[in-house]
Structure formats: C-alpha cells, structure tokens
Coordinates of C-alpha atoms in Angstrom, one line a residue:
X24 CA 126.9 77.6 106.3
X25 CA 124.9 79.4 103.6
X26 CA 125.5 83.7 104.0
X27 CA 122.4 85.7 104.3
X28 CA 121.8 87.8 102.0
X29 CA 119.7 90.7 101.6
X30 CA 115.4 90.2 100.7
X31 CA 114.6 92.9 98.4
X32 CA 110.8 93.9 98.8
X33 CA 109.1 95.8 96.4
X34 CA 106.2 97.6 98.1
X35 CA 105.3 100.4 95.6
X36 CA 102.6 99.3 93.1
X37 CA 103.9 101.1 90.4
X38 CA 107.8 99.9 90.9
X39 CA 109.5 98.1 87.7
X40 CA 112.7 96.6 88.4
X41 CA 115.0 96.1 85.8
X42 CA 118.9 94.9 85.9
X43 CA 121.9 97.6 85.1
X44 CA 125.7 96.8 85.1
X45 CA 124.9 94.0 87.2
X46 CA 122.7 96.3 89.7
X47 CA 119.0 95.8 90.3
X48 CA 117.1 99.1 89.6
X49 CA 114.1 99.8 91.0
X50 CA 112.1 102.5 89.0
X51 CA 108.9 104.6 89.7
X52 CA 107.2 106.5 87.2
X53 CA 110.8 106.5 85.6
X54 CA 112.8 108.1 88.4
X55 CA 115.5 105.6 89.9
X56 CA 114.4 105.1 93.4
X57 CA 117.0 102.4 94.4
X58 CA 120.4 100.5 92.7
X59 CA 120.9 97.4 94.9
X60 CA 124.0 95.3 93.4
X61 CA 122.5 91.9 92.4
X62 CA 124.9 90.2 93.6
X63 CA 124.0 90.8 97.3
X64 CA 120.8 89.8 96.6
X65 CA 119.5 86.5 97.2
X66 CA 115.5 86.9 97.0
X67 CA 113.2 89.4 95.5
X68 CA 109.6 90.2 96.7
X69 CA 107.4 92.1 94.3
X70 CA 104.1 93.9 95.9
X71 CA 104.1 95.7 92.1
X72 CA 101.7 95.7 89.2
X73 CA 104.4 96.8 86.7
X74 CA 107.2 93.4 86.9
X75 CA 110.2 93.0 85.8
X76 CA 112.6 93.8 82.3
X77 CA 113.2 90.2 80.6
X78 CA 116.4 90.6 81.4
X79 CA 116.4 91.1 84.8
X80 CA 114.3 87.9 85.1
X81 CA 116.7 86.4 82.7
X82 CA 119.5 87.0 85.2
X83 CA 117.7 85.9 88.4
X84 CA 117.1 82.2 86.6
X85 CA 120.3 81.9 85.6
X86 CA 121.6 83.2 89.6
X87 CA 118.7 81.1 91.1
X88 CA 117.3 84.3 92.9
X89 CA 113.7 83.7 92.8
X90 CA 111.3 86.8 92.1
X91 CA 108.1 86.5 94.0
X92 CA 105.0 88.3 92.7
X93 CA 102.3 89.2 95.4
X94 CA 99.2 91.3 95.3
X95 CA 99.4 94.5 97.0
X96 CA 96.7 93.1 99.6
X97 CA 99.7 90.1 100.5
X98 CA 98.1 87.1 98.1
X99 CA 100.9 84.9 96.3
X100 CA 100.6 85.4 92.9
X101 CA 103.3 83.8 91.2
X102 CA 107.2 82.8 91.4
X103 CA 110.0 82.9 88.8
X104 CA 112.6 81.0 89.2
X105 CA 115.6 78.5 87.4
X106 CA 115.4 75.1 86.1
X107 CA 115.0 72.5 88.5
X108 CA 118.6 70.9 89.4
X109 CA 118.2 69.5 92.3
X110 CA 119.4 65.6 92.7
X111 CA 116.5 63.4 90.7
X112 CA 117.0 60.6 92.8
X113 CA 116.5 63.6 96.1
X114 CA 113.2 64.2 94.6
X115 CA 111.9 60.4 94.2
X116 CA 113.1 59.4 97.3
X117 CA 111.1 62.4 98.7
X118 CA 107.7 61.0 97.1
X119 CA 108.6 57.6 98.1
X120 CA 109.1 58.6 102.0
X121 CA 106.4 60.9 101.9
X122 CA 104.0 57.7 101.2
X123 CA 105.6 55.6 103.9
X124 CA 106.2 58.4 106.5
X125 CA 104.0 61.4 105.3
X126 CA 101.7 60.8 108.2
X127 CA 104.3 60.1 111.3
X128 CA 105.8 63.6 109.8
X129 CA 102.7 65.3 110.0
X130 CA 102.2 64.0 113.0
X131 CA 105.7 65.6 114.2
X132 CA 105.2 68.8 112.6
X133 CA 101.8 69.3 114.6
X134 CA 103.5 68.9 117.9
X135 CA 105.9 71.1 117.3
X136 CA 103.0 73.4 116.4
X137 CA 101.5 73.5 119.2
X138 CA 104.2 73.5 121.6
X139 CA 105.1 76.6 119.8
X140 CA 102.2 78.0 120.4
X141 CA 102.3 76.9 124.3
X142 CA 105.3 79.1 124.5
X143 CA 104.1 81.4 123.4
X144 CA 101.8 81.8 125.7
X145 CA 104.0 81.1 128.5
X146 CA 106.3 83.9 127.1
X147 CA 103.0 86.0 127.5
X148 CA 102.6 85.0 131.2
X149 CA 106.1 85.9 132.2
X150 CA 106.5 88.9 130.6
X151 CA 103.5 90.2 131.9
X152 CA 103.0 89.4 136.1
X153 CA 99.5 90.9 136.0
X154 CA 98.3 88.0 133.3
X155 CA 99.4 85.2 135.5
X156 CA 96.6 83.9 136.8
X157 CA 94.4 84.8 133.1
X158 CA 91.9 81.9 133.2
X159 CA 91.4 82.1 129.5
X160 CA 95.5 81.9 128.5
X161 CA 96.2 78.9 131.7
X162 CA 92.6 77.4 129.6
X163 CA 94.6 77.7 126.0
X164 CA 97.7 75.9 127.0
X165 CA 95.7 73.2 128.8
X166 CA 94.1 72.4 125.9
X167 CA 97.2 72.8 123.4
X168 CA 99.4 70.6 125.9
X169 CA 95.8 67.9 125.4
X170 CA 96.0 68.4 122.0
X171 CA 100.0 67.5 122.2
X172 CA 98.8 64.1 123.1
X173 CA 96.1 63.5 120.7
X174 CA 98.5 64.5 117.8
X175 CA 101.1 62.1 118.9
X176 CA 98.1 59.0 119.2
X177 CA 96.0 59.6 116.4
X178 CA 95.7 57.4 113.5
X179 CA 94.6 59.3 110.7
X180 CA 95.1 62.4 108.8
X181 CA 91.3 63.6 109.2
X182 CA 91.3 63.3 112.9
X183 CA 95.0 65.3 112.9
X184 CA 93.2 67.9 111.2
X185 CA 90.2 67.9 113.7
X186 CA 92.9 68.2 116.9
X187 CA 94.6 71.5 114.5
X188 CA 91.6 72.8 113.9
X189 CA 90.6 72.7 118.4
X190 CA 93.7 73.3 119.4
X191 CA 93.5 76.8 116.5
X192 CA 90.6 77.7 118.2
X193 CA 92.0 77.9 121.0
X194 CA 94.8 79.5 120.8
X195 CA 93.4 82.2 118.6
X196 CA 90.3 82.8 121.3
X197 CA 92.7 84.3 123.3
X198 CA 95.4 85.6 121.3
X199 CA 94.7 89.2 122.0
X200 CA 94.9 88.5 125.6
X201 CA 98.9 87.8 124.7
X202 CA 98.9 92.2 123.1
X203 CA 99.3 95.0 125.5
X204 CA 98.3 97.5 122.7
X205 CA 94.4 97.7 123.1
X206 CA 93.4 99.5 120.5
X207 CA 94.4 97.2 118.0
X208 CA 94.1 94.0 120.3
X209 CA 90.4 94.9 121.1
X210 CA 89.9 94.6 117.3
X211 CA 91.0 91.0 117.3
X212 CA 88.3 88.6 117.7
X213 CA 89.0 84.9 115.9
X214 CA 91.2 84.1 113.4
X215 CA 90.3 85.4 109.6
X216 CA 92.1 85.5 106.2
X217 CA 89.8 85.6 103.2
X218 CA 90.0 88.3 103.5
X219 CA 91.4 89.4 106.8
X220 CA 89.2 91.7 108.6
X221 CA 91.0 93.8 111.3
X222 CA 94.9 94.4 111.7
X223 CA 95.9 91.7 113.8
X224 CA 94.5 89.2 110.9
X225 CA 96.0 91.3 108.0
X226 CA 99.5 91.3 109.8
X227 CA 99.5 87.5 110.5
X228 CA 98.3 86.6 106.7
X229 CA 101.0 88.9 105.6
X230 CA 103.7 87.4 107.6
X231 CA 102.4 83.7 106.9
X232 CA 102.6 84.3 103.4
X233 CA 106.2 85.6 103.1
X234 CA 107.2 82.7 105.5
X235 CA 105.9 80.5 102.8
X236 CA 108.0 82.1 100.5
X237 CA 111.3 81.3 102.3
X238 CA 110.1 78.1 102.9
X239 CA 109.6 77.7 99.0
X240 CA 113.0 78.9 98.2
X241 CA 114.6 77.6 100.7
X242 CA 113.7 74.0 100.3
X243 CA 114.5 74.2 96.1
X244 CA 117.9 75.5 97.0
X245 CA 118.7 71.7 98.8
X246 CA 117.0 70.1 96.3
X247 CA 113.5 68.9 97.4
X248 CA 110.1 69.7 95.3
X249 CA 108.3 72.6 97.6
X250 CA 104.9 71.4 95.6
X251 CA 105.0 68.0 96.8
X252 CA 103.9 68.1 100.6
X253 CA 103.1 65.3 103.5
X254 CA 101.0 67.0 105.0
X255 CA 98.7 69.6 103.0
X256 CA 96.7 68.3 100.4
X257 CA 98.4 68.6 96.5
X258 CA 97.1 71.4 94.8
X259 CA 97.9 73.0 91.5
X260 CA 100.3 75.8 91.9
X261 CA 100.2 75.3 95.8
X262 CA 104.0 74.8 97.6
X263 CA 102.8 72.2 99.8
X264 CA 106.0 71.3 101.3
X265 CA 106.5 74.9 102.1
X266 CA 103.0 75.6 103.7
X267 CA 104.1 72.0 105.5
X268 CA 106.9 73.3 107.1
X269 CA 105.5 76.6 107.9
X270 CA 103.6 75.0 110.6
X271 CA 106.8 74.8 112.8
X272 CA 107.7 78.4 112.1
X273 CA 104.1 79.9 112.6
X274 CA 104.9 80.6 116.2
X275 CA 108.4 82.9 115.3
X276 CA 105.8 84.7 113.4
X277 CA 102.9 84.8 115.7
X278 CA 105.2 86.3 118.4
X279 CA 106.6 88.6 116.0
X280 CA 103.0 90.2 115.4
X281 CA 102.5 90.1 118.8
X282 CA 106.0 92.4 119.3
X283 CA 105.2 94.9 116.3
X284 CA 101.7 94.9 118.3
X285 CA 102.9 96.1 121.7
X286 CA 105.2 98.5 120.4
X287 CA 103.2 100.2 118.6
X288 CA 105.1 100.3 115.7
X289 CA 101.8 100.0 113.3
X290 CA 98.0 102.0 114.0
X291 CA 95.3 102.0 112.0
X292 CA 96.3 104.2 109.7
X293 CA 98.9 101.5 108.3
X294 CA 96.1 99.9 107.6
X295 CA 93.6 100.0 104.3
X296 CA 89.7 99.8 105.1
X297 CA 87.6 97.8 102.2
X298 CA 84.1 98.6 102.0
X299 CA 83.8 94.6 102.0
X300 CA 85.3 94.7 105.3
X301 CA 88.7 93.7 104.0
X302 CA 91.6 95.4 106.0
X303 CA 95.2 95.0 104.2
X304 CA 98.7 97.0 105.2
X305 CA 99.1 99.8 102.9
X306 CA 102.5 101.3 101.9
X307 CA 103.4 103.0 104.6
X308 CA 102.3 99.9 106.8
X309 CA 104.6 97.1 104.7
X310 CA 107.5 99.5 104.7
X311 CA 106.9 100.0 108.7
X312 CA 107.0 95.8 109.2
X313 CA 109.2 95.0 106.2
X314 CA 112.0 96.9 108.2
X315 CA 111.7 94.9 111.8
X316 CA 111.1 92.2 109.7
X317 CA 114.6 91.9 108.1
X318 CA 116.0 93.0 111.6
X319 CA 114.4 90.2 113.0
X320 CA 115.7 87.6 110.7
X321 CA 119.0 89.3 111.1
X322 CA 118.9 88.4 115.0
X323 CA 120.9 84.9 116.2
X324 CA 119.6 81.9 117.7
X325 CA 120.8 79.2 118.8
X326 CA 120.0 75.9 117.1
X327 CA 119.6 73.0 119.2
X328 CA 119.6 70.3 116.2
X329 CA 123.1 71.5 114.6
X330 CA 124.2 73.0 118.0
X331 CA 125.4 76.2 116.3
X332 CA 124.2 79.8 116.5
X333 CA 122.5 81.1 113.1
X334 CA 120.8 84.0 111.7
X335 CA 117.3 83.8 111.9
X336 CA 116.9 84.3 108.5
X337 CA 118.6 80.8 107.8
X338 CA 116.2 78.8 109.8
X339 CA 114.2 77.7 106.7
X340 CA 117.3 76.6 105.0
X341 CA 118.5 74.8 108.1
X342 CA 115.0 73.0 108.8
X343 CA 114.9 72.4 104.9
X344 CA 118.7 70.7 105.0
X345 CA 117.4 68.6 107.7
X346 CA 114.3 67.1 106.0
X347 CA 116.6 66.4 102.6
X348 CA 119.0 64.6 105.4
X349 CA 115.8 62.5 106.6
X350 CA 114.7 61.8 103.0
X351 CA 118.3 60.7 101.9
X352 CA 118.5 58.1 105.0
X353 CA 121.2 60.1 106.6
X354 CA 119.0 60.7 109.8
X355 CA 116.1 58.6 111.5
X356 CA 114.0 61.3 111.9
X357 CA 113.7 65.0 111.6
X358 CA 113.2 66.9 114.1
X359 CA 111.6 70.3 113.4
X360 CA 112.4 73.7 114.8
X361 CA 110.8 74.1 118.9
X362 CA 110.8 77.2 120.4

C-alpha cells in the first residue's frame, strides 16, 4: 500500500520555495519561514506569485512530486511534473476502452454521484431529529434516487448530462438546509463558481479544485493519462480523467464543507469581498481549512472494494488503481467509491 505523505500548501502570495540539503524552504520576503525535508513530501500546492528555484523544480521531476500552481482566488493554473513513464500499452488501452465503455463508465460514475449525495442528505436527517420531516431535503433525495434510475437507462451522453444537471439542482436548492451555522448558510442560495459569490460557493470551488489535483497525481502515479477522460469533454490543458473521477468524491467534499460549516471554524472574515461580487478564502481562511483538511485525509475508512482500512488521503490512489485494473482487463468493471 502506497504511505501518505505529507501535502505541502503554499498559501502566502509572496512565498518562493527553493530546495536546501535536500530540504524544501519556503521563503517570505527572504526570511525562512519553513524547512520541510523533501523527502517527506509527496505533493506541493502553490497559492504564490513568486514559484519556485530551477532547482527545486528540477528535483521534484526527477522525485515525481508534482508542484501545483493556483491563483490565490483557488483557479488551477498550472502543474509541473516528470516525464511520462507510465506503461504505453496502459495508456492505449485506456483510449481504446474509453471508446467502447466511456459511456457505461459515465454512466457508473453518475450513480455513484448521486447516491453520494443522497447520503448525504440522509446523514443530515439523522444527525439532526428536528429536520426529519424537512419537505424540501425528503423532495431532494426523491428526486436524486429518480435521477438514480434515469442514469442507469439513458442512452446518450447529452441526456446524462440533462439528469446531472436536475438532479444538481436539486440537491444544491437545499444544500443550506443540510448547515446549522446560519449566518453563513442563509448566504447560500444555488450553486455558483465563476466566480463564487458567497462562502459556502468559495469553500466548495476551493475544495473541488484540490480534489482535482489528487485526482491528477494520483491517476499519473498508476500510469493512466489524467487529460484523457470518459466522461468530460477533451479540452486543452484540462485533466479530464481527474475531473471524471471527482464526481464520485464530490460528496466526501460536500460533507466536509458542510462540517467546517457547522463548527464554525470559518466567518466572514475568512473570507475576501470583490467589488464584482467575487468572494474567495483569504489567508487566514486557507490556513484555517487547509489544516482540517489534511486531518481529514489523515482519518481511516474502510474500503469496501479492497476490504481494507486506508487513509483517506489514499482514496484517489485506490479508486485510480482500480480504473488502471479495469482498463488492463484484470477486472469486469470498476466500481467507484459509495459513501
């Protein structure tokens, strides 16, 4: 089993990293804020203006620890990483399944979606008596368990996108019924991102987008192409494969908002107001989330498809060794991760 290592994320804007007697050093305005030794590392996020020395970078390639850039405001920018040396015939055999079986897989991956998302809400129900009876969230999984049929009968990629789209609706109509916290719950009206326009929407869109990254590394460290997707459309400079298997992880995220939420371990003052009506963590906010955010992934679960307990923090790397198996003809079908 792979060992999880540690995420470094670089949050100041004006951090440069550079690499000392095999020790990543993160400097501000030339004082040493932090000597992590690299060899403990096994991804780096970068919320920074300033980069990286060439040799640092240089290093990272040669480790196959990716760097991630990201705009302060959570947009994927760009990613460093090694030369491709994962098994040729892994990557054609990808494209060729993807053609016969992209749909069926697409059609799997939306299911799981939205039974996530249905447990969600029933997690929501039981934790909280008094919502029980809430016609609005009893409405939502009605229509998500609906939309579980439709996925599993449609015949074409345009009406799978139609049921997503409903069943998204849905779910995110009544997604601040599932937060305690009213003051930031109340701000929550439908879902957002371009740009996100109250806290609840900035905290999901930052979350979604360092899922993505996992994803991303995770599925180049087994070997598959995290540009070439089933599911979402091929786009230049998109991981489409990543933002495909994403969709069985969005709920872990989702609930994980919803947590950070209750317990009021963000306000508004985490948060930076645009005069566009953008709304983005600022510093204070990432390092707040960033910290339950590796404790999360440090947390065990049990996995149903491997029958072993692991790390959250692996789960990418597990579902990703699970799609290379299906590729490679070692299983029948792959089963992604259910709640």
């Amino acid at each position: 089993m792979r060992k999880l290592l540690n995420t470094i994320y670089v949050t100041n804007e004006n951090a440069y990293l550079s690499l000392a007697n095999n020790n990543l050093v993160c400097k501000v305005e030339g004082q040493k804020e932090l000597k992590v030794p690299f060899d403990n590392i096994e991804n780096i996020v970068c919320f920074s203006y300033l980069g990286c020395s060439p040799a640092l970078m240089g290093t990272c390639v040669e480790k196959k620890v990716p760097i991630n850039f990201i705009s302060p405001t959570g947009k994927f920018w760009a990613k460093i990483c090694g030369e491709t040396k994962g098994n040729v015939f892994l990557r054609v055999s990808q494209i060729d399944r993807f053609r016969d079986m992209g749909f069926q897989l697409a059609q799997n991956e939306m299911q799981a979606k939205f039974n996530n998302c249905i447990k969600n809400c029933k997690r929501t129900l039981h934790d909280n008596p008094e919502l029980k009876n809430d016609q609005e969230i009893n409405k939502t999984i009605e229509v998500l368990k609906n939309g579980l049929i439709k996925a599993k009968e449609c015949t074409s990629r345009e009406s799978l996108l139609g049921i997503e789209g409903n069943c998204a609706t849905a779910y995110f109509s009544t997604f601040s019924n599932m937060m305690s916290n009213r003051v930031l719950a109340d701000t929550f009206h439908y879902r957002n991102k371009r740009p996100p326009l109250d806290p609840v929407n900035s905290l999901l869109s930052f979350f979604y987008t360092l899922a993505v990254v996992d994803c991303a590394a995770a599925l180049e460290t087994v070997g598959l192409d995290s540009y070439i997707g089933f599911y979402h459309e091929l786009r230049s400079g998109r991981a489409s494969l990543a933002c495909d298997l994403v969709e069985e992880l969005r709920g872990l995220v989702e609930r994980f908002v919803i947590t950070i939420v209750n317990l009021r371990i963000v306000n508004d003052n985490d948060f930076d107001h645009q005069v566009t009506g953008a709304m983005w963590l600022n510093d204070s906010g990432k390092k707040k989330v960033l910290q339950r955010w590796q404790e999360k992934k440090r947390s065990v679960i049990y996995h149903k498809v491997i029958k072993e307990k692991i790390p959250l923090g692996l789960l990418p790397y597990v579902q990703s060794n699970l799609l290379a198996k299906y590729i490679r003809g070692e299983m029948d079908e792959y089963f992604p991760f259910l709640l």
